[in-house]
PDB file of C-alpha atoms and ligand atoms in Angstrom:
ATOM      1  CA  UNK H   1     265.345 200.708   0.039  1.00  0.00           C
ATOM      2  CA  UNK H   2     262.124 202.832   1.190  1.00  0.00           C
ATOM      3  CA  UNK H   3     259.376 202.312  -1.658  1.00  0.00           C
ATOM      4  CA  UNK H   4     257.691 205.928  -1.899  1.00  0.00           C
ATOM      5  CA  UNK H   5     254.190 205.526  -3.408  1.00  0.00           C
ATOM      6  CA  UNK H   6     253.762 208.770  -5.389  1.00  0.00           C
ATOM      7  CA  UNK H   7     250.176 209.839  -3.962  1.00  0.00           C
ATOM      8  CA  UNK H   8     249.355 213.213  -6.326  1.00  0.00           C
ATOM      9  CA  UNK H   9     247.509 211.252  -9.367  1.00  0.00           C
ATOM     10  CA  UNK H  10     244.104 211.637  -7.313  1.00  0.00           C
ATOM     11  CA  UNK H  11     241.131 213.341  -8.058  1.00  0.00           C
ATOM     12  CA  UNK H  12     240.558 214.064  -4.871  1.00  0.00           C
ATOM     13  CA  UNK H  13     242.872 216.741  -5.562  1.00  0.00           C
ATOM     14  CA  UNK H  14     241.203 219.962  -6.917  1.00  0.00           C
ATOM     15  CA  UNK H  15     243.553 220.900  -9.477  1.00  0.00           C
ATOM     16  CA  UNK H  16     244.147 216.965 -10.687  1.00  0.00           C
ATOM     17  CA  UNK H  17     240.262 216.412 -10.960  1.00  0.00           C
ATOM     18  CA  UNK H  18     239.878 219.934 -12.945  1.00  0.00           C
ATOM     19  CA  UNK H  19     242.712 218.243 -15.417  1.00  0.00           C
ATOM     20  CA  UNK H  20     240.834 214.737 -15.928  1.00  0.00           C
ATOM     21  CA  UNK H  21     237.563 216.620 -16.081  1.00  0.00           C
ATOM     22  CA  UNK H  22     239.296 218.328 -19.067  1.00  0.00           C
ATOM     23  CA  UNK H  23     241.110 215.325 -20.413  1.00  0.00           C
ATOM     24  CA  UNK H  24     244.260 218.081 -20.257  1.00  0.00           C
ATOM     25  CA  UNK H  25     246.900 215.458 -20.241  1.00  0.00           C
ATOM     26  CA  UNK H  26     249.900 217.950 -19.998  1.00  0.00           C
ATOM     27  CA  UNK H  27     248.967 219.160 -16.764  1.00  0.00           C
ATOM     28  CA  UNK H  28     248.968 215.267 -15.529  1.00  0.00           C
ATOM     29  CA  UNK H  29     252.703 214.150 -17.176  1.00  0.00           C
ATOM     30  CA  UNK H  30     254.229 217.395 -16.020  1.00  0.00           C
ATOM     31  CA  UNK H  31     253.297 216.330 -12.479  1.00  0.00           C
ATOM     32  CA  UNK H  32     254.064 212.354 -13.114  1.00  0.00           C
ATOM     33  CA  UNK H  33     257.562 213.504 -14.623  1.00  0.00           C
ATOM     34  CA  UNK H  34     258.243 215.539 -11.660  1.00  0.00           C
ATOM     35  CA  UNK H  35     257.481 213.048  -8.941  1.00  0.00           C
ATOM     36  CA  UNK H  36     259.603 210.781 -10.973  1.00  0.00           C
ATOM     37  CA  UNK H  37     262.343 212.866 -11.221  1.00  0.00           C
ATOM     38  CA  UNK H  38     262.110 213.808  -7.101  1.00  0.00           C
ATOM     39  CA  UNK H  39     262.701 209.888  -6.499  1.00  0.00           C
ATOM     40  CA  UNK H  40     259.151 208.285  -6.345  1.00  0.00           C
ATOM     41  CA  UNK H  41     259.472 204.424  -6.657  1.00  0.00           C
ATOM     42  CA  UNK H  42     255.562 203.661  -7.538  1.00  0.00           C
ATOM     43  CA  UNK H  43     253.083 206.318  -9.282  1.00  0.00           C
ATOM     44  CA  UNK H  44     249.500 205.857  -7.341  1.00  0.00           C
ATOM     45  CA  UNK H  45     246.392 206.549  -9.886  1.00  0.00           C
ATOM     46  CA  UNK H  46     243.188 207.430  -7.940  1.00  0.00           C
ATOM     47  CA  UNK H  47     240.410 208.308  -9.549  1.00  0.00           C
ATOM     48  CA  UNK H  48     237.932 208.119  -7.605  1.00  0.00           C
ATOM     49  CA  UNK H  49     236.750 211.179  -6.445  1.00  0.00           C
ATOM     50  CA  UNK H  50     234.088 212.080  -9.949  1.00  0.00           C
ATOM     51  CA  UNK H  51     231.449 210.252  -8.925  1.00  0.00           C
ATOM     52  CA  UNK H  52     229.851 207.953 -11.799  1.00  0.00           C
ATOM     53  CA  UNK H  53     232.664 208.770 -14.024  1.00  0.00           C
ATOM     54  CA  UNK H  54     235.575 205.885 -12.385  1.00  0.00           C
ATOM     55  CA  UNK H  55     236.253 203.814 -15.105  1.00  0.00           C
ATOM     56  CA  UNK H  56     236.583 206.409 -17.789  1.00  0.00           C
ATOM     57  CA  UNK H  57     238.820 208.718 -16.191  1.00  0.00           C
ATOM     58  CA  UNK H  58     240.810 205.649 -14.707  1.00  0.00           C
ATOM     59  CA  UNK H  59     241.050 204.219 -18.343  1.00  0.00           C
ATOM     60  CA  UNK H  60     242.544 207.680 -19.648  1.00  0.00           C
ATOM     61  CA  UNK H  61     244.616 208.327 -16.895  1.00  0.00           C
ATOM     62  CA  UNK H  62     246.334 205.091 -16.532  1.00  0.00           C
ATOM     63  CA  UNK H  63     247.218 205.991 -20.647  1.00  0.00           C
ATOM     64  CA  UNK H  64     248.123 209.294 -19.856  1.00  0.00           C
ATOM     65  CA  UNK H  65     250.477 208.162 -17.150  1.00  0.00           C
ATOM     66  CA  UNK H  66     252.059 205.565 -18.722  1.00  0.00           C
ATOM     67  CA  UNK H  67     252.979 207.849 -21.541  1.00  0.00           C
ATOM     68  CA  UNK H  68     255.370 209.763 -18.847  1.00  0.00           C
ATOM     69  CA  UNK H  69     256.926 207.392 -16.667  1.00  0.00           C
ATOM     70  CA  UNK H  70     258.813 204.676 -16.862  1.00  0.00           C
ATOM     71  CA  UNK H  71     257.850 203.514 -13.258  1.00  0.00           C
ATOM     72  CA  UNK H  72     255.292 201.293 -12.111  1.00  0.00           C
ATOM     73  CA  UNK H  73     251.773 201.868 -11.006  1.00  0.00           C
ATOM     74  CA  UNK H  74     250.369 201.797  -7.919  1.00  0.00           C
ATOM     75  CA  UNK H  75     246.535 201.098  -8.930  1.00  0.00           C
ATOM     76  CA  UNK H  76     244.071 203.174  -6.298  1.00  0.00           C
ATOM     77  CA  UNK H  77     240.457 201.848  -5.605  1.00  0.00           C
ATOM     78  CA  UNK H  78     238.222 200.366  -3.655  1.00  0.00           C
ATOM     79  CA  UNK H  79     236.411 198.712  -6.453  1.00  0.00           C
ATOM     80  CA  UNK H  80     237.822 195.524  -7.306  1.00  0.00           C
ATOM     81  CA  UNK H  81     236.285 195.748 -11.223  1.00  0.00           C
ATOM     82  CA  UNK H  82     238.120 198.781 -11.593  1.00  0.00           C
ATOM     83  CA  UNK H  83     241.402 197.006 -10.400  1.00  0.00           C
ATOM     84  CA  UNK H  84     241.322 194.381 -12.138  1.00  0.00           C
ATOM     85  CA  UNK H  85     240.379 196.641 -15.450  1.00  0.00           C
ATOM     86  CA  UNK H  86     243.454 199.028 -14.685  1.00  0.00           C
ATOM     87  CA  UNK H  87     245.648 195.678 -13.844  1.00  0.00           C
ATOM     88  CA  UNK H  88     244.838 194.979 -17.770  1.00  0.00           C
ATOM     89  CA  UNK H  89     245.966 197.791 -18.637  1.00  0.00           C
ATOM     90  CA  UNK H  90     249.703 198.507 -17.300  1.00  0.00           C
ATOM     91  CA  UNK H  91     253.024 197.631 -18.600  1.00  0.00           C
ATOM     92  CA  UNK H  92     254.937 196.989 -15.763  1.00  0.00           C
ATOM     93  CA  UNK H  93     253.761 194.383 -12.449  1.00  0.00           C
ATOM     94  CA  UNK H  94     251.649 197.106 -10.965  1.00  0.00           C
ATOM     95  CA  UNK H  95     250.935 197.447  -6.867  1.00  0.00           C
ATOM     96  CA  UNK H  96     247.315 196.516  -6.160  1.00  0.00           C
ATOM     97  CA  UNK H  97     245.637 199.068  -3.889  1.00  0.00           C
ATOM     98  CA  UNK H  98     244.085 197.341  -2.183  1.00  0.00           C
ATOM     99  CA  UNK H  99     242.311 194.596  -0.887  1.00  0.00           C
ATOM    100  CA  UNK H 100     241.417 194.522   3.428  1.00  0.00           C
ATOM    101  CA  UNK H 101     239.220 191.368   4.819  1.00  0.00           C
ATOM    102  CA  UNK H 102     235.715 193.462   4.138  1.00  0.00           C
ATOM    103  CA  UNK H 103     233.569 190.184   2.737  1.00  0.00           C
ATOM    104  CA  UNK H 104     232.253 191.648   0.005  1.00  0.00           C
ATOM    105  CA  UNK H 105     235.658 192.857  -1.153  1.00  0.00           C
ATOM    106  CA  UNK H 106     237.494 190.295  -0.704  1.00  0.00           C
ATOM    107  CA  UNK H 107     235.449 187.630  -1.829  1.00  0.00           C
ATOM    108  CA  UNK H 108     236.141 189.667  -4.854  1.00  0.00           C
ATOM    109  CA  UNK H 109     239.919 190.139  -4.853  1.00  0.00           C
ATOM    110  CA  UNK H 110     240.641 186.543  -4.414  1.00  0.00           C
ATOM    111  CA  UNK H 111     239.753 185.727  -7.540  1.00  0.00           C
ATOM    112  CA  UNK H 112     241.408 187.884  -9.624  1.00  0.00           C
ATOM    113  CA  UNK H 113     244.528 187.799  -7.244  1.00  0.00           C
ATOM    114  CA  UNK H 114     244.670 183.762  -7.515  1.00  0.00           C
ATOM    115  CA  UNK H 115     248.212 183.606 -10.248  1.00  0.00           C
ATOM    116  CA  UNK H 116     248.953 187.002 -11.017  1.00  0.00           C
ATOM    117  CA  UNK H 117     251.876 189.031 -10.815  1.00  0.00           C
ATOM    118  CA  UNK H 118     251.854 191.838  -8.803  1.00  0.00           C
ATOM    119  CA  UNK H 119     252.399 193.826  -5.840  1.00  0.00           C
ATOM    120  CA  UNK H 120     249.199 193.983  -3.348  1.00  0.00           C
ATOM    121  CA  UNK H 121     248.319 196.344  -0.117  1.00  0.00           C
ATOM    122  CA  UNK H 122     246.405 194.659   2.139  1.00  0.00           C
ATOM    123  CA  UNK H 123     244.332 197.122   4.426  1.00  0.00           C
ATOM    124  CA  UNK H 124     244.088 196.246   8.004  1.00  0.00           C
ATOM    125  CA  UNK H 125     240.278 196.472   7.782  1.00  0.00           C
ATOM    126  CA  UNK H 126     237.368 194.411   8.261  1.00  0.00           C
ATOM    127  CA  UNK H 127     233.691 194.390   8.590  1.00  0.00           C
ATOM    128  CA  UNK H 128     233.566 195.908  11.570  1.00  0.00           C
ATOM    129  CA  UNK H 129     235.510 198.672  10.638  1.00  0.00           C
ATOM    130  CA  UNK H 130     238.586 200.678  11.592  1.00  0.00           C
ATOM    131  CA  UNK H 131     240.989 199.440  13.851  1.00  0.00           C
ATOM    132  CA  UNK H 132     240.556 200.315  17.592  1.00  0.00           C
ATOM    133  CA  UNK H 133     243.355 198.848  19.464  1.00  0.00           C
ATOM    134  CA  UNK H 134     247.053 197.099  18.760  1.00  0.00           C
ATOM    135  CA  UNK H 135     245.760 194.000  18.733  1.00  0.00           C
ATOM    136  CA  UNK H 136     243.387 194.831  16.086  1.00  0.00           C
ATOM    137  CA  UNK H 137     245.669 195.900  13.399  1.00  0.00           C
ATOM    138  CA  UNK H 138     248.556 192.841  14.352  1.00  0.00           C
ATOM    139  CA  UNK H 139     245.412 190.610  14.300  1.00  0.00           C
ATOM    140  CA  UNK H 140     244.161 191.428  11.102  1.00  0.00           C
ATOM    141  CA  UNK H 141     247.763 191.764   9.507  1.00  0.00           C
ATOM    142  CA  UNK H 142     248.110 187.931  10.792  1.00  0.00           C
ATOM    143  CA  UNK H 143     244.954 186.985   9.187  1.00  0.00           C
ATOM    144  CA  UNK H 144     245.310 188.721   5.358  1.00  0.00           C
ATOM    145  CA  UNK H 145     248.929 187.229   5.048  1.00  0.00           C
ATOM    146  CA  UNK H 146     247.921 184.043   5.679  1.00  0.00           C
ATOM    147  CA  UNK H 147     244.916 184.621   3.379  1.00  0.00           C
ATOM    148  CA  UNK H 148     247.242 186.125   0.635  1.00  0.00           C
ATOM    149  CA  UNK H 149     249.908 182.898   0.954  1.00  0.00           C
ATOM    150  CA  UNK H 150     246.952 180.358   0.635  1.00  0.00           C
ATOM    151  CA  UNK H 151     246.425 181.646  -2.650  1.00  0.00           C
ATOM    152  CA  UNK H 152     250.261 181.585  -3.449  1.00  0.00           C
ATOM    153  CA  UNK H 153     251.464 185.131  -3.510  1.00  0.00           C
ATOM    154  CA  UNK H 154     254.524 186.001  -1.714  1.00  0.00           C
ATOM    155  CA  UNK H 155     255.306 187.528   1.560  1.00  0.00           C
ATOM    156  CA  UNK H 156     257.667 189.729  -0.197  1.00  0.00           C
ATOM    157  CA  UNK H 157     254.803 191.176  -2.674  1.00  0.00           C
ATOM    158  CA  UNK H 158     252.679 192.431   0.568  1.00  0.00           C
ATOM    159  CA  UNK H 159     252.619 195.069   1.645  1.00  0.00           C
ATOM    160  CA  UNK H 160     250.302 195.757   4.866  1.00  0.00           C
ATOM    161  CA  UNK H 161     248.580 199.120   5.421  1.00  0.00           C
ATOM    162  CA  UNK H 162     247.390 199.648   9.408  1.00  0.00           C
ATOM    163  CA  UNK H 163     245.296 202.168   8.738  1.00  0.00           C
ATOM    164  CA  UNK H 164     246.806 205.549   9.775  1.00  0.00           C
ATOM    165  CA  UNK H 165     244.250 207.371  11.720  1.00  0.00           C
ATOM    166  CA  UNK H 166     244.243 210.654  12.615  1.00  0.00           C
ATOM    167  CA  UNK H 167     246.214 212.578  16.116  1.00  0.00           C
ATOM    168  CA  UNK H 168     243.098 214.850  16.234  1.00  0.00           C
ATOM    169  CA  UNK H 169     240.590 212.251  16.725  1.00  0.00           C
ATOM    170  CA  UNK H 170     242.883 210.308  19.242  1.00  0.00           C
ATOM    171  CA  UNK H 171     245.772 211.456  20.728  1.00  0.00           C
ATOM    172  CA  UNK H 172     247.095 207.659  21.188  1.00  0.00           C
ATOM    173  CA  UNK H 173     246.746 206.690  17.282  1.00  0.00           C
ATOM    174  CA  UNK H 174     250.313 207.554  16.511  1.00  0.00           C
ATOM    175  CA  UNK H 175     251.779 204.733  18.931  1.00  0.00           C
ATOM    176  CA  UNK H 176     248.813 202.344  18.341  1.00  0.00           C
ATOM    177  CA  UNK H 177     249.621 202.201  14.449  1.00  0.00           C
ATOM    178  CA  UNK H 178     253.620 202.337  15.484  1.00  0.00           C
ATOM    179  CA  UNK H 179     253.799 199.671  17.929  1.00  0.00           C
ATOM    180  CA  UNK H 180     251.424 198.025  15.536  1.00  0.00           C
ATOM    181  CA  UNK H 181     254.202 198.431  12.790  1.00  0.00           C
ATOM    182  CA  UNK H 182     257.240 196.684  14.968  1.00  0.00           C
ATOM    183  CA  UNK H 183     254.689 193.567  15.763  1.00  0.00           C
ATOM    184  CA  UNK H 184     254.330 193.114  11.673  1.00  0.00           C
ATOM    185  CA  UNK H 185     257.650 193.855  10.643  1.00  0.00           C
ATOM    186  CA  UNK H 186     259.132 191.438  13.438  1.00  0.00           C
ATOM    187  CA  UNK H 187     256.322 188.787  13.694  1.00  0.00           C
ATOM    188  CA  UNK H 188     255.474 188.660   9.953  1.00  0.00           C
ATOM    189  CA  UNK H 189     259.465 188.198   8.728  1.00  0.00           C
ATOM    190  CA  UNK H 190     259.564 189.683   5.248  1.00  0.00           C
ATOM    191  CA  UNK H 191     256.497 191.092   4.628  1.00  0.00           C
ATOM    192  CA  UNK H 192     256.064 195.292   4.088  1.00  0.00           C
ATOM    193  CA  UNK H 193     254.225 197.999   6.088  1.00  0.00           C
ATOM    194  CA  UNK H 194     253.082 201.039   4.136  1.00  0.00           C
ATOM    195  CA  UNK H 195     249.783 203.441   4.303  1.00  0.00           C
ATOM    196  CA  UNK H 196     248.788 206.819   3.824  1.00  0.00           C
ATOM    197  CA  UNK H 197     251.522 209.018   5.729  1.00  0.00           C
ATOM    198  CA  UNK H 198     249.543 212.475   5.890  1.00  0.00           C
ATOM    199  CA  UNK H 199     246.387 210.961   7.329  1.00  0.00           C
ATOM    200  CA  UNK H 200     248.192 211.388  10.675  1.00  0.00           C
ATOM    201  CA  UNK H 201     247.926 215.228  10.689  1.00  0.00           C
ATOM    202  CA  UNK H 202     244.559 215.218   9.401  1.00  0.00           C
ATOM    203  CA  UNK H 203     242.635 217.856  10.991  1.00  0.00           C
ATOM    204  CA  UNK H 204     245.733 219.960  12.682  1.00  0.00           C
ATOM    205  CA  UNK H 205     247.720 223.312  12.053  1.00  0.00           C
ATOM    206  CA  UNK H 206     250.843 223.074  10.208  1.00  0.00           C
ATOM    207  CA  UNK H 207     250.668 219.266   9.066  1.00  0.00           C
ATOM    208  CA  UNK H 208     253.881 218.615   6.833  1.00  0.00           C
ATOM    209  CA  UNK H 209     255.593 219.308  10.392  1.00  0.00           C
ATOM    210  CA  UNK H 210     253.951 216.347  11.695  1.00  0.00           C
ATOM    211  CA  UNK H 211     254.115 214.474   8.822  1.00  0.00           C
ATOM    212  CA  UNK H 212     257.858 214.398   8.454  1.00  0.00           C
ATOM    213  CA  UNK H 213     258.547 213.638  12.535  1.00  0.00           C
ATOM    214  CA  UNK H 214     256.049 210.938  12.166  1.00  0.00           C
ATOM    215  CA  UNK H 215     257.577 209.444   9.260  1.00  0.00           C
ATOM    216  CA  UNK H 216     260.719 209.056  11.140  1.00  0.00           C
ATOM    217  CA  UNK H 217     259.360 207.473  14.140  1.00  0.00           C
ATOM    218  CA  UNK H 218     257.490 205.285  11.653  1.00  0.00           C
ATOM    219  CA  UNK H 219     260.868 204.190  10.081  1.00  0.00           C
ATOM    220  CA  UNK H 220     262.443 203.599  13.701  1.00  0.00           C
ATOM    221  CA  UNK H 221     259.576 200.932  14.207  1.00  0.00           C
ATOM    222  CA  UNK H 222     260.446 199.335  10.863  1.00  0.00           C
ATOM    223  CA  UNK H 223     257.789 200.905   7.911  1.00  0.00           C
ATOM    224  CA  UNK H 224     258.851 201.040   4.575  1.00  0.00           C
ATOM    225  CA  UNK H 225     256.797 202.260   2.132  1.00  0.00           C
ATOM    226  CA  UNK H 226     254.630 205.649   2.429  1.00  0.00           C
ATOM    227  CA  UNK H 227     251.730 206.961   0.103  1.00  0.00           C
ATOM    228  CA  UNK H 228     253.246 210.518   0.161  1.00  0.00           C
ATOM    229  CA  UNK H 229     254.061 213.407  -1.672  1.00  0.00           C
ATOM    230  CA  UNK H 230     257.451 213.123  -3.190  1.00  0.00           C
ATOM    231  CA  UNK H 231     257.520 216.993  -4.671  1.00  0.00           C
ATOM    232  CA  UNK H 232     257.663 217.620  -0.647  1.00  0.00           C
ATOM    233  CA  UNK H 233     261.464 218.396  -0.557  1.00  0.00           C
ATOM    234  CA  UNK H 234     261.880 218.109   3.145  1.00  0.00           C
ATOM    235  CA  UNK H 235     259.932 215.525   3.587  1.00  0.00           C
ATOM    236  CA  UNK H 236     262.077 213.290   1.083  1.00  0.00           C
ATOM    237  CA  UNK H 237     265.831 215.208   2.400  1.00  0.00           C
ATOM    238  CA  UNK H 238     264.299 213.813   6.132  1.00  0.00           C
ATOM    239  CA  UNK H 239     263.497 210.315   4.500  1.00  0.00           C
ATOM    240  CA  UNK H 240     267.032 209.520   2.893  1.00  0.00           C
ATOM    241  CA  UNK H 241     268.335 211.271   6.381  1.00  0.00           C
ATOM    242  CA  UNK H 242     266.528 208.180   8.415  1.00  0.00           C
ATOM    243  CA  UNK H 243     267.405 205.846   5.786  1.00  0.00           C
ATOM    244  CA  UNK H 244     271.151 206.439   6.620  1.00  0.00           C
ATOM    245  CA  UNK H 245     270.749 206.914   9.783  1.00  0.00           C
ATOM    246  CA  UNK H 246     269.313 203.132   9.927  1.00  0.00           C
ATOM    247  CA  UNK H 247     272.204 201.700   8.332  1.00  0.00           C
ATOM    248  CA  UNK H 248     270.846 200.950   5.153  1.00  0.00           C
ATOM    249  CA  UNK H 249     272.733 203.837   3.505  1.00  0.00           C
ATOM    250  CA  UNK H 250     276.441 202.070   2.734  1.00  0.00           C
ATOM    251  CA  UNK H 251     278.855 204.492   3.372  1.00  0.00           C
ATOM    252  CA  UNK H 252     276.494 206.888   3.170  1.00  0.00           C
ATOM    253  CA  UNK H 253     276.626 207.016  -0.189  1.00  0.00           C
ATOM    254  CA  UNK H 254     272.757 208.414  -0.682  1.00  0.00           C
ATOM    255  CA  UNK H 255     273.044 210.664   1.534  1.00  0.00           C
ATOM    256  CA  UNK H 256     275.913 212.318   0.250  1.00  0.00           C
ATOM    257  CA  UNK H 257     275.008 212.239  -3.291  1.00  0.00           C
ATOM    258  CA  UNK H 258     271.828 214.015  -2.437  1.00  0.00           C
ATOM    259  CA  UNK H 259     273.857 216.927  -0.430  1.00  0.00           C
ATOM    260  CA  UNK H 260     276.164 217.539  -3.549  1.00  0.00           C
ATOM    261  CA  UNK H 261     272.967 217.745  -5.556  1.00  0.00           C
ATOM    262  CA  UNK H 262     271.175 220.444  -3.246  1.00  0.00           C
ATOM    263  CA  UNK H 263     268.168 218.139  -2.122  1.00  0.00           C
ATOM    264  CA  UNK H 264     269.178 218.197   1.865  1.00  0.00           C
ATOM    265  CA  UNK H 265     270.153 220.926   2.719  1.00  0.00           C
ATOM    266  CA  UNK H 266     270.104 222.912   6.372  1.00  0.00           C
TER     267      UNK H 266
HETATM  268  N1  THG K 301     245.982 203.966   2.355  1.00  0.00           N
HETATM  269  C1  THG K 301     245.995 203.430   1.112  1.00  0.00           C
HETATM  270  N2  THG K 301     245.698 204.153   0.025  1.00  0.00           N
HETATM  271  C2  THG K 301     245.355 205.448   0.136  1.00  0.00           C
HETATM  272  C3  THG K 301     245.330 206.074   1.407  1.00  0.00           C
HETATM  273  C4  THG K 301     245.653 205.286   2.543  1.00  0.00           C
HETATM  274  N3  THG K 301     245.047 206.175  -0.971  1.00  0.00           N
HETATM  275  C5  THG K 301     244.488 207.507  -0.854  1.00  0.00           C
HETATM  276  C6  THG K 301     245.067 208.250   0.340  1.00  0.00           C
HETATM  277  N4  THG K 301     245.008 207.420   1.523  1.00  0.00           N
HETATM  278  C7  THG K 301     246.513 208.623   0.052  1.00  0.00           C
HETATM  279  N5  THG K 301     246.580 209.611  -1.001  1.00  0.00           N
HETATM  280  C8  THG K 301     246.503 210.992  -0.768  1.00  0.00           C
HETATM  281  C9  THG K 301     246.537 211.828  -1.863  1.00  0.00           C
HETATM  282  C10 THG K 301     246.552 213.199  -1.697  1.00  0.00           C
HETATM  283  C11 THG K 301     246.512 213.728  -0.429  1.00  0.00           C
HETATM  284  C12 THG K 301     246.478 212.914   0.670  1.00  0.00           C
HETATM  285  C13 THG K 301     246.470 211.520   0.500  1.00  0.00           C
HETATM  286  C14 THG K 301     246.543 215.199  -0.277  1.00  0.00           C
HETATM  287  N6  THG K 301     245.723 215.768   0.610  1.00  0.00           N
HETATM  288  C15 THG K 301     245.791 217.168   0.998  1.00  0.00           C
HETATM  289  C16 THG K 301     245.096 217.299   2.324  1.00  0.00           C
HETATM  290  O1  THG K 301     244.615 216.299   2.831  1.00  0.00           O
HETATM  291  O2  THG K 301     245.122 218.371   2.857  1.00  0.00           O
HETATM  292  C17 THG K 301     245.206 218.092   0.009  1.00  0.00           C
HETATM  293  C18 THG K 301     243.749 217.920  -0.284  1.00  0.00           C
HETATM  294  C19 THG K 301     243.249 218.827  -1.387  1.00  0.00           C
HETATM  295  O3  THG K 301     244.024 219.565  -2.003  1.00  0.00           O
HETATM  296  O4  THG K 301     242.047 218.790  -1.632  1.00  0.00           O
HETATM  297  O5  THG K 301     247.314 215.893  -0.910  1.00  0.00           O
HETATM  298  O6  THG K 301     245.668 205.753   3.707  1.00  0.00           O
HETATM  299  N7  THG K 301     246.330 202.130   0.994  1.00  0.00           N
END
């Protein structure tokens, strides 16, 4: 099954940042409940985006979450106190997001990732920044695994993040991160490929367009998992759509189930 990282808990977001800013918690489980109710698998927290004020809004959001979902957390910084605050805080084995093979940040991840229980993404990232070419990102995916299973986590519990980079900065970054995506999922037998899906359009006209055909192609090269908005309707009717489409949709018994209930629909 697709995992669908729920990406709207982020303060990045104007309307999510007024409602931590305001500690209104309503406004924050209405919009938890519905992306659990349209079929979200994780619930990302990010927060981010108030400068100074991380661990305090983190704190009462991860509370305020928890309060409406049963699902799991996927736990959203770059700051590995603040993960490993929020990790002591969930319920339920959380995704890690993230860790990538910057020194300082990794140095720091290690640690704290040595004998827990948890999901991890692993950005394909390093001190010399973004990926430029295929070979960087099926490089770097090569070398965090192996770094991850020295320290005894599973293959199964990774899930690698290429780095989505925008069409409008390079016109060849969609089949540099998709090729990228078949290497890993064939070379690197069982582990996962996932990142932020709407980084992609970044920067062009009418971006859940591209979104959705890129999510496709994505899944035709073997991703998934996708940080993405699961209140997007036709973004999710096109995911279960590929997900049948792939075989892994017996009898297409998904697919059907979400005709009769009106959620693809022509
Ligand atoms: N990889 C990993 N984690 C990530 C990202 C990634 N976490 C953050 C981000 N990228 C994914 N999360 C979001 C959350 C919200 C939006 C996009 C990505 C979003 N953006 C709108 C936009 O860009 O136009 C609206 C912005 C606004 O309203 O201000 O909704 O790549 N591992």
């Amino acid at each position: 099954m697709f995992t669908v990282i729920g990406e709207r808990i982020n303060t990045t977001l104007k309307k999510v940042q007024a409602a931590v800013a305001d500690r209104d918690a309503d406004y924050i489980k209405d919009d938890v409940k519905q992306q659990t109710e349209a079929g979200a698998t994780y619930i990302d927290v990010n927060a981010g985006a108030r400068i100074g004020h991380e661990e305090e809004d983190m704190r009462w959001l991860l509370k305020v979450v928890q309060e409406a979902t049963d699902l799991p957390l996927c736990l959203d910084s770059p700051d590995p106190a603040i993960l490993e605050m929020a990790y002591g805080m969930v319920d339920k084995t959380p995704m890690i997001n993230s860790i990538s093979l910057e020194k300082e940040r990794f140095d720091a991840m290690i640690p704290f990732l040595k004998g827990k229980e948890c999901k991890i993404i692993a950005l394909c990232m390093d001190d010399s920044g973004m990926p430029k070419s295929f070979e960087d990102i099926v490089g770097r995916a090569r070398s965090i695994v192996q770094e991850l299973e020295n320290i005894g986590m599973k293959r199964e519990d990774i899930f690698i993040d290429p780095l989505i980079q925008p069409m409008s900065v390079d016109s060849q970054n969609g089949v540099m991160v998709m090729k990228a995506v078949k290497a890993i999922m064939t070379e690197i037998e069982g582990v996962h490929t996932t990142g932020g899906l709407s980084n992609i359009s970044y920067g062009l006209p009418q971006r859940k367009i591209i979104n959705r055909n890129f999510l496709v192609m994505m899944m035709a090269h073997g991703f998934d998992a996708a940080i993405m908005d699961p209140l997007d309707r036709d973004i999710m009717a096109v995911l279960r759509t590929s997900e049948m489409l792939k075989g892994e949709d017996n009898f297409c018994m998904n697919y059907l189930k979400a005709v009769r209930a009106g959620d693809i629909k022509a």
